[in-house]
CSV table of C-alpha atoms in Angstrom, one decimal:
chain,number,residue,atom,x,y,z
A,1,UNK,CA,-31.8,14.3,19.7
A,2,UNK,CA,-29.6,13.9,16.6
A,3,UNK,CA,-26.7,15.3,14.7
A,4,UNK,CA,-29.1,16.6,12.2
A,5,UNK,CA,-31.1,18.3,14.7
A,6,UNK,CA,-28.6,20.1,16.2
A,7,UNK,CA,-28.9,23.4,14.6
A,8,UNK,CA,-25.1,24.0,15.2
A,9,UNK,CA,-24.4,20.5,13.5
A,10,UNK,CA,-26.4,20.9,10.8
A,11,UNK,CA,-24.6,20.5,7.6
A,12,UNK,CA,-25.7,24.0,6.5
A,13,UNK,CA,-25.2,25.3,9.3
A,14,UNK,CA,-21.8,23.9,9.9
A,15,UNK,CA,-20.5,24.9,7.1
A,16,UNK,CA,-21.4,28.3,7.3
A,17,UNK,CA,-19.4,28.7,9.9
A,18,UNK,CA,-16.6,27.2,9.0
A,19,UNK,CA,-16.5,29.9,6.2
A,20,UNK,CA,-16.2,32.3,8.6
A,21,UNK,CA,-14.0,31.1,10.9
A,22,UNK,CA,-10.4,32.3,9.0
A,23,UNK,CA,-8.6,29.7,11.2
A,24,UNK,CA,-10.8,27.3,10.0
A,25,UNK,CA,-10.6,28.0,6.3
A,26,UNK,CA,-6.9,28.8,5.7
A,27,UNK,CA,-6.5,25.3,7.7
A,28,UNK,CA,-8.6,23.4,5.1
A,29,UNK,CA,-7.0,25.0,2.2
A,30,UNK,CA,-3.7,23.4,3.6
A,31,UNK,CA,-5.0,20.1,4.5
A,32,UNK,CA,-6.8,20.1,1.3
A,33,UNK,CA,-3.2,20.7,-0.8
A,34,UNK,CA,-1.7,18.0,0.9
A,35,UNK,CA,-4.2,15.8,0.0
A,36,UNK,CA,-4.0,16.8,-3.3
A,37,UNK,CA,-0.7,16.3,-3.0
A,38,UNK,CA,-0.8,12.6,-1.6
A,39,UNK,CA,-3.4,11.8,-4.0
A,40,UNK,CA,-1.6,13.4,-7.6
A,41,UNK,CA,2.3,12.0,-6.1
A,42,UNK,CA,3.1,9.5,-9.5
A,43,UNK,CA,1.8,12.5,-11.7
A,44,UNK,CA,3.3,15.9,-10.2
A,45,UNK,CA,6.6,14.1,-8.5
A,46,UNK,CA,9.0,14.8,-11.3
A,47,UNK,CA,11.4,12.1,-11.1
A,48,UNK,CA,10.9,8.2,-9.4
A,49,UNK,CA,11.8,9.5,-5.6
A,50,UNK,CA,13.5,6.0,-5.0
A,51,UNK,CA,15.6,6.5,-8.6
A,52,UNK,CA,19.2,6.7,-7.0
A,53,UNK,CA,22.1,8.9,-9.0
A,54,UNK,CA,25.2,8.5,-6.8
A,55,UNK,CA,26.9,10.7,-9.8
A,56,UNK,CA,24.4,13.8,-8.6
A,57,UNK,CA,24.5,13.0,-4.6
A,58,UNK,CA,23.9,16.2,-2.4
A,59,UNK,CA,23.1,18.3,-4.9
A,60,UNK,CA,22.3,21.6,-4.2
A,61,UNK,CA,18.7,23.3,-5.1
A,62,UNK,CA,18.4,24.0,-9.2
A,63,UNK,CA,16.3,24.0,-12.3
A,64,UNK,CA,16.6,20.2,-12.5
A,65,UNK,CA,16.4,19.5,-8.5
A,66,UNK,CA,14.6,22.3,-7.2
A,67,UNK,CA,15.4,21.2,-3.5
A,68,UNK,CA,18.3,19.6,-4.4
A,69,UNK,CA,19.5,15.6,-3.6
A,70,UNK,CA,19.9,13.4,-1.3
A,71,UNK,CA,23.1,11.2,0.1
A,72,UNK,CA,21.7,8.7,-2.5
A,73,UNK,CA,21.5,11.2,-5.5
A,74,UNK,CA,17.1,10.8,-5.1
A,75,UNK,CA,15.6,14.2,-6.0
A,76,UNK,CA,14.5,15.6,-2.9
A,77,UNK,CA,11.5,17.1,-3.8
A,78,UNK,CA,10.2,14.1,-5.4
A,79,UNK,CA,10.9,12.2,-1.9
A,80,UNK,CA,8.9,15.4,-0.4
A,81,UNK,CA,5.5,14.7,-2.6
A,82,UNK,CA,5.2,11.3,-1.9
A,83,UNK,CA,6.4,11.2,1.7
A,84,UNK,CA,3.1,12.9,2.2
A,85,UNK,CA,1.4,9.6,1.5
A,86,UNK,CA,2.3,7.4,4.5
A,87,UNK,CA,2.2,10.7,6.9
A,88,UNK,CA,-1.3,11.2,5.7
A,89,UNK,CA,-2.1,7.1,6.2
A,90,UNK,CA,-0.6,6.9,9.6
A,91,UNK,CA,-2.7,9.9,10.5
A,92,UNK,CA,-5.7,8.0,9.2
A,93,UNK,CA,-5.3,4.7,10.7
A,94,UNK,CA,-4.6,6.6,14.1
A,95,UNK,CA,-7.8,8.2,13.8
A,96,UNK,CA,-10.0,5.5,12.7
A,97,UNK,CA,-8.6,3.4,15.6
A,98,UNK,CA,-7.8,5.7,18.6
A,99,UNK,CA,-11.0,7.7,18.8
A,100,UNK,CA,-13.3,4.7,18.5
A,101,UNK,CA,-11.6,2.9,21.4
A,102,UNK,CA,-11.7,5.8,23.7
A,103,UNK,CA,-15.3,6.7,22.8
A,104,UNK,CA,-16.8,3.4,23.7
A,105,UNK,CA,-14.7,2.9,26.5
A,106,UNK,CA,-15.7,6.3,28.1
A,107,UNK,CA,-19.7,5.9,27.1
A,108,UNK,CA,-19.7,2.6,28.8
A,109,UNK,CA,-18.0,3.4,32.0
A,110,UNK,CA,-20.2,6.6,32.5
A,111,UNK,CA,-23.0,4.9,31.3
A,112,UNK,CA,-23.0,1.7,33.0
A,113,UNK,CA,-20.9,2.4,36.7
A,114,UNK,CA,-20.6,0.3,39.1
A,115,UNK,CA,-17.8,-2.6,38.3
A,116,UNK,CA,-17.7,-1.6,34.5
A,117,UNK,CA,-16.6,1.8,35.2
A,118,UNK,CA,-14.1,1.0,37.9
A,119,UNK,CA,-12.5,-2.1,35.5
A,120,UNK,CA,-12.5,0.1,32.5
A,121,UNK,CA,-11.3,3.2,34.0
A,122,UNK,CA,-8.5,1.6,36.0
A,123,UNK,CA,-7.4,0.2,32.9
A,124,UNK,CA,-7.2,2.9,31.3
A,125,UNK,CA,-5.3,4.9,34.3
A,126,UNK,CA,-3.0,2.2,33.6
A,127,UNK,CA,-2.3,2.9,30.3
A,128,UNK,CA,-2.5,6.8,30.9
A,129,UNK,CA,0.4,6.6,33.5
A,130,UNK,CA,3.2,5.3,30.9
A,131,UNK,CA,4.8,8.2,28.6
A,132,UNK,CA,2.7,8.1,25.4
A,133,UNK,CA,5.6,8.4,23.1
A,134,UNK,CA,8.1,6.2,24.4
A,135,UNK,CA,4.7,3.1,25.1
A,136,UNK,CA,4.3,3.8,21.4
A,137,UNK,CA,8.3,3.6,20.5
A,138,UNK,CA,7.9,0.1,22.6
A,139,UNK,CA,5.3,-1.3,21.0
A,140,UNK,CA,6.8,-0.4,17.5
A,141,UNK,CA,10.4,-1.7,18.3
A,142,UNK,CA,8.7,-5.2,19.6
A,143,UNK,CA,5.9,-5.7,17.0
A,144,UNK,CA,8.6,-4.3,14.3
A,145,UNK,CA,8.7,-1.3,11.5
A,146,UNK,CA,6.2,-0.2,9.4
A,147,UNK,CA,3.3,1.8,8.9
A,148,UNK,CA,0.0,-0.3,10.1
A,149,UNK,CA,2.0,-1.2,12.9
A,150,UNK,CA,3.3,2.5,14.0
A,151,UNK,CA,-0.4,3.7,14.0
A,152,UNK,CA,-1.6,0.8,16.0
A,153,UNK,CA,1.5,1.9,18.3
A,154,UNK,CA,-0.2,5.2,18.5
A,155,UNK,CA,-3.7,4.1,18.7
A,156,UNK,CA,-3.1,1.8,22.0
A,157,UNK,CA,-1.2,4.6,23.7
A,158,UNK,CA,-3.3,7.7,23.0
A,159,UNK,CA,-7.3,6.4,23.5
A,160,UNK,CA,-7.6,6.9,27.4
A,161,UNK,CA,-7.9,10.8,27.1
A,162,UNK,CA,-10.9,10.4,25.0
A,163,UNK,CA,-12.1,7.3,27.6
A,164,UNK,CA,-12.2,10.0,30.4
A,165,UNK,CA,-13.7,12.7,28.6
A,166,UNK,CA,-16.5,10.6,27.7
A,167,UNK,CA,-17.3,8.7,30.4
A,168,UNK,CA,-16.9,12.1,32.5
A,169,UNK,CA,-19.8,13.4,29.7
A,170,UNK,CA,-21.6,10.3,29.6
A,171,UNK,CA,-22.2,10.5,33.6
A,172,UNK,CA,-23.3,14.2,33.8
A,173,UNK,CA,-26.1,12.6,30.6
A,174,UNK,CA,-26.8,9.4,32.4
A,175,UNK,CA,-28.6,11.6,35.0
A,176,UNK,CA,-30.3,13.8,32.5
A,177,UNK,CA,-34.0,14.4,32.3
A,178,UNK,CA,-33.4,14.0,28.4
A,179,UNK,CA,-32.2,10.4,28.9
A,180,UNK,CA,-34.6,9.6,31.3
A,181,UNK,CA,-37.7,10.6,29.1
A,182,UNK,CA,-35.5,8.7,26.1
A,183,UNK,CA,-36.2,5.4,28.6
A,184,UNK,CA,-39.9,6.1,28.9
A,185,UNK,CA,-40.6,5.8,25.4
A,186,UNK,CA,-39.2,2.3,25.4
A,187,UNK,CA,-35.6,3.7,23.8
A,188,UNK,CA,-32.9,1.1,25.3
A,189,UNK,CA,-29.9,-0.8,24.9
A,190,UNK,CA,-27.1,-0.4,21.9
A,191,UNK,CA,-30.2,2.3,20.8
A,192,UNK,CA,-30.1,4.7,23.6
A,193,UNK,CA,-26.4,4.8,23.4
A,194,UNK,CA,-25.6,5.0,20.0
A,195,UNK,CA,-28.7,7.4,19.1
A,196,UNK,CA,-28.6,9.4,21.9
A,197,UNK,CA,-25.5,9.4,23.9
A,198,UNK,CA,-23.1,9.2,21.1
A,199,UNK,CA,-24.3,12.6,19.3
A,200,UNK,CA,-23.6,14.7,22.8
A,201,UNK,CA,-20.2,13.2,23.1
A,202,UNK,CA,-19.3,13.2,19.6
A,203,UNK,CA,-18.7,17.4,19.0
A,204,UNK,CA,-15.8,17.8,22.1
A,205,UNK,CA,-14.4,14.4,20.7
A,206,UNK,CA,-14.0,15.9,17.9
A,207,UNK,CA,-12.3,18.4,19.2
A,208,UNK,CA,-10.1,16.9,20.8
A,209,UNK,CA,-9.0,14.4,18.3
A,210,UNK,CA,-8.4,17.9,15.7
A,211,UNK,CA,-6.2,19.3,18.5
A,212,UNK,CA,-4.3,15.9,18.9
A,213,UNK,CA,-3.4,15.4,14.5
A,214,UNK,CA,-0.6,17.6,14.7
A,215,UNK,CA,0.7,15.7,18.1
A,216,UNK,CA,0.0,12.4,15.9
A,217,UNK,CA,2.2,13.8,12.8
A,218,UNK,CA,4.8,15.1,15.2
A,219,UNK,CA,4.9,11.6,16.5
A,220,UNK,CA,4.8,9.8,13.4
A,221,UNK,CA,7.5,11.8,11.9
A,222,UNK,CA,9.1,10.9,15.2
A,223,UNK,CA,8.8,6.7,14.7
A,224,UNK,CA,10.4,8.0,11.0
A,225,UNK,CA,13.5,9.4,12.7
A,226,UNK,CA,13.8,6.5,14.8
A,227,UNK,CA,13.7,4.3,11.8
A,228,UNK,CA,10.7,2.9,13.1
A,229,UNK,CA,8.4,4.0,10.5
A,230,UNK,CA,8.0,2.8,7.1
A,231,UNK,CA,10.4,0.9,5.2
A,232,UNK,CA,13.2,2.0,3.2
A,233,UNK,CA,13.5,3.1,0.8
A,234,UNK,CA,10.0,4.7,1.2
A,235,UNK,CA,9.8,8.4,1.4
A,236,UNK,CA,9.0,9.5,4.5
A,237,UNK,CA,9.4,13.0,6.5
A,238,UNK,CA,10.7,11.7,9.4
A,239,UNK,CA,13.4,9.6,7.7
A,240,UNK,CA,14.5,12.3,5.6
A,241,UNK,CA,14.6,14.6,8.2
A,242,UNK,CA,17.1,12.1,10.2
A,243,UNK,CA,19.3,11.4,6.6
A,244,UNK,CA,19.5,15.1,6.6
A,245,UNK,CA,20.9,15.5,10.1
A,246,UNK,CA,23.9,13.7,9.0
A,247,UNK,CA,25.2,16.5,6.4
A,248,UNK,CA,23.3,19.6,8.2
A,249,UNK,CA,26.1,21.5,8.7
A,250,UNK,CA,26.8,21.4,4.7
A,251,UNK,CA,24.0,20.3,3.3
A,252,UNK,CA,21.1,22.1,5.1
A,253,UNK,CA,18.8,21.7,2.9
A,254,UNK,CA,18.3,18.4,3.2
A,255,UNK,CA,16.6,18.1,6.8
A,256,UNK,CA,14.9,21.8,6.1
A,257,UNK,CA,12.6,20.8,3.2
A,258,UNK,CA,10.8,17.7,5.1
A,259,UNK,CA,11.0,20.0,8.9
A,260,UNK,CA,8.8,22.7,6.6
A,261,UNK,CA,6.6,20.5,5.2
A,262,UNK,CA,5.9,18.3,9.2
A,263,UNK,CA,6.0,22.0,10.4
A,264,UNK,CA,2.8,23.1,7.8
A,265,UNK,CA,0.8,20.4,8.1
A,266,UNK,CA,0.8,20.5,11.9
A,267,UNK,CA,0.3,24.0,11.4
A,268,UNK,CA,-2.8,23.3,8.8
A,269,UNK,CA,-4.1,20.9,11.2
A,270,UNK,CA,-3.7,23.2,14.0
A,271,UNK,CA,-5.8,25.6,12.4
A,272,UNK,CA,-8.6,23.3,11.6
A,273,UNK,CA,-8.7,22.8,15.6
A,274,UNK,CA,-9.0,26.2,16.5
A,275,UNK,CA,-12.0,26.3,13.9
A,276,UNK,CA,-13.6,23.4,15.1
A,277,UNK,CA,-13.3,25.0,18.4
A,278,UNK,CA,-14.9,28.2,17.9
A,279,UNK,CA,-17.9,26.2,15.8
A,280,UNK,CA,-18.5,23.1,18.1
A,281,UNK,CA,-17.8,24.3,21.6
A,282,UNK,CA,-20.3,27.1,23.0
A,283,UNK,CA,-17.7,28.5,25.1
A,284,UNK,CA,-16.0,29.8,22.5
A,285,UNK,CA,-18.8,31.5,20.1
């Protein structure tokens, strides 16, 4: 059994039903716009966001500044556009590299037993039993700021959910009369795992990791606050919420425009989730 085969995961199919799943749409057309976003920055941003005008600091929202300035005199909504880019990267990296981890972790454990499972899984008990956030504010403070290192931060400190819920899926398989006949026809090895083990473990993965983007921009924007993000003077969310919080009381504005823009894109990716969840998971059709 495949991806392709899977009636449910058929490209077609799938995307079928993400059309009707509103959640699921409206979620993409947000996602979708910030990309857009990220991707146009040097050509819709309407002044240099790092440009500094200490003669128009804390301006308030106008026809030349539509969300006004910040302590520096930077036009905020400029900051705004491209501090979509490194949110968007973190998210990225963390994906690419937490997922993965945990996947092939979990598959081996359940697959395998015995000694692996009970190494593997007790390291990754380990790992579960420290506070994701403040692991992840460890690792950043000791490797150092920026924005590779803030998603590895994340990526070491957030794989062991997806090690447990494969290995707990990769067990129930292991004793499956579909993997045993897989066996028979000579299907071993890297082969049974990756082309048969992987596809049944892959759609609640998914899931999972959807649910989790909005934790992992909450938590980036987080490492920004901190000032353990990216650099300055890169625009950032998180740093520009925490420059706002300084003036909030007079300058509102400031910390309101990146808080909106962290709160819709967890929002957009929230929404994704709950569309992914009513297409992938057979509990919920």
């Amino acid at each position: 059994m495949s991806l392709a085969a899977d009636p449910i995961l058929r490209p077609s199919s799938f995307f079928r039903r993400i059309l009707r799943s509103p959640s699921a749409v409206v979620g993409g057309v947000i996602v979708c716009l910030m990309l857009a976003v990220a991707l146009l920055a040097p050509w819709i941003a309407p002044y240099d966001p790092n440009l500094q005008e200490t003669a128009n600091r804390l301006m308030p929202p106008s026809t030349a500044h539509w969300l006004g300035t910040d302590a520096f005199g930077r036009d905020q909504l400029s900051r705004l556009i491209f501090g979509a880019r490194p949110t968007l990267l973190l998210v990225l990296f963390v994906v690419l590299l937490m997922a993965p981890i945990g996947i092939v972790v979990g598959i081996l454990a359940g697959y395998f037993g015995g000694l692996t499972e009970r190494v593997l899984m007790r390291v990754t008990d380990i790992v579960m039993s420290f506070p994701r956030l403040l692991l992840a504010f460890a690792f950043v403070a000791i490797m150092g700021p920026g924005l590779f290192n803030g998603a590895l931060a994340l990526s070491l400190t957030s794989w062991p959910a997806y090690a447990r819920q494969a290995r707990v899926e990769t067990a129930a398989l292991r004793r499956s009369d579909y993997l045993a006949a897989a066996e028979m026809v000579g299907i071993k090895g890297i082969r049974l795992l990756w082309g048969h083990v992987l596809p049944l473990v892959l759609p609640s993965a998914v899931i999972r990791l959807a649910l989790d983007l909005s934790g992992i921009i909450l938590a980036a924007a987080g490492l920004g606050f901190l000032g353990l993000g990216v650099r300055p003077p890169t625009a950032e969310w998180g740093s520009m919420v925490a420059g706002g919080t300084q003036v909030i009381f007079d300058q509102w504005w400031i910390a309101a425009a990146p808080g909106l823009a962290i709160l819709i894109a967890s929002l957009g990716f929230n929404l994704i989730a709950d569309g992914l969840r009513d297409i992938l998971d057979p509990r919920h059709d």
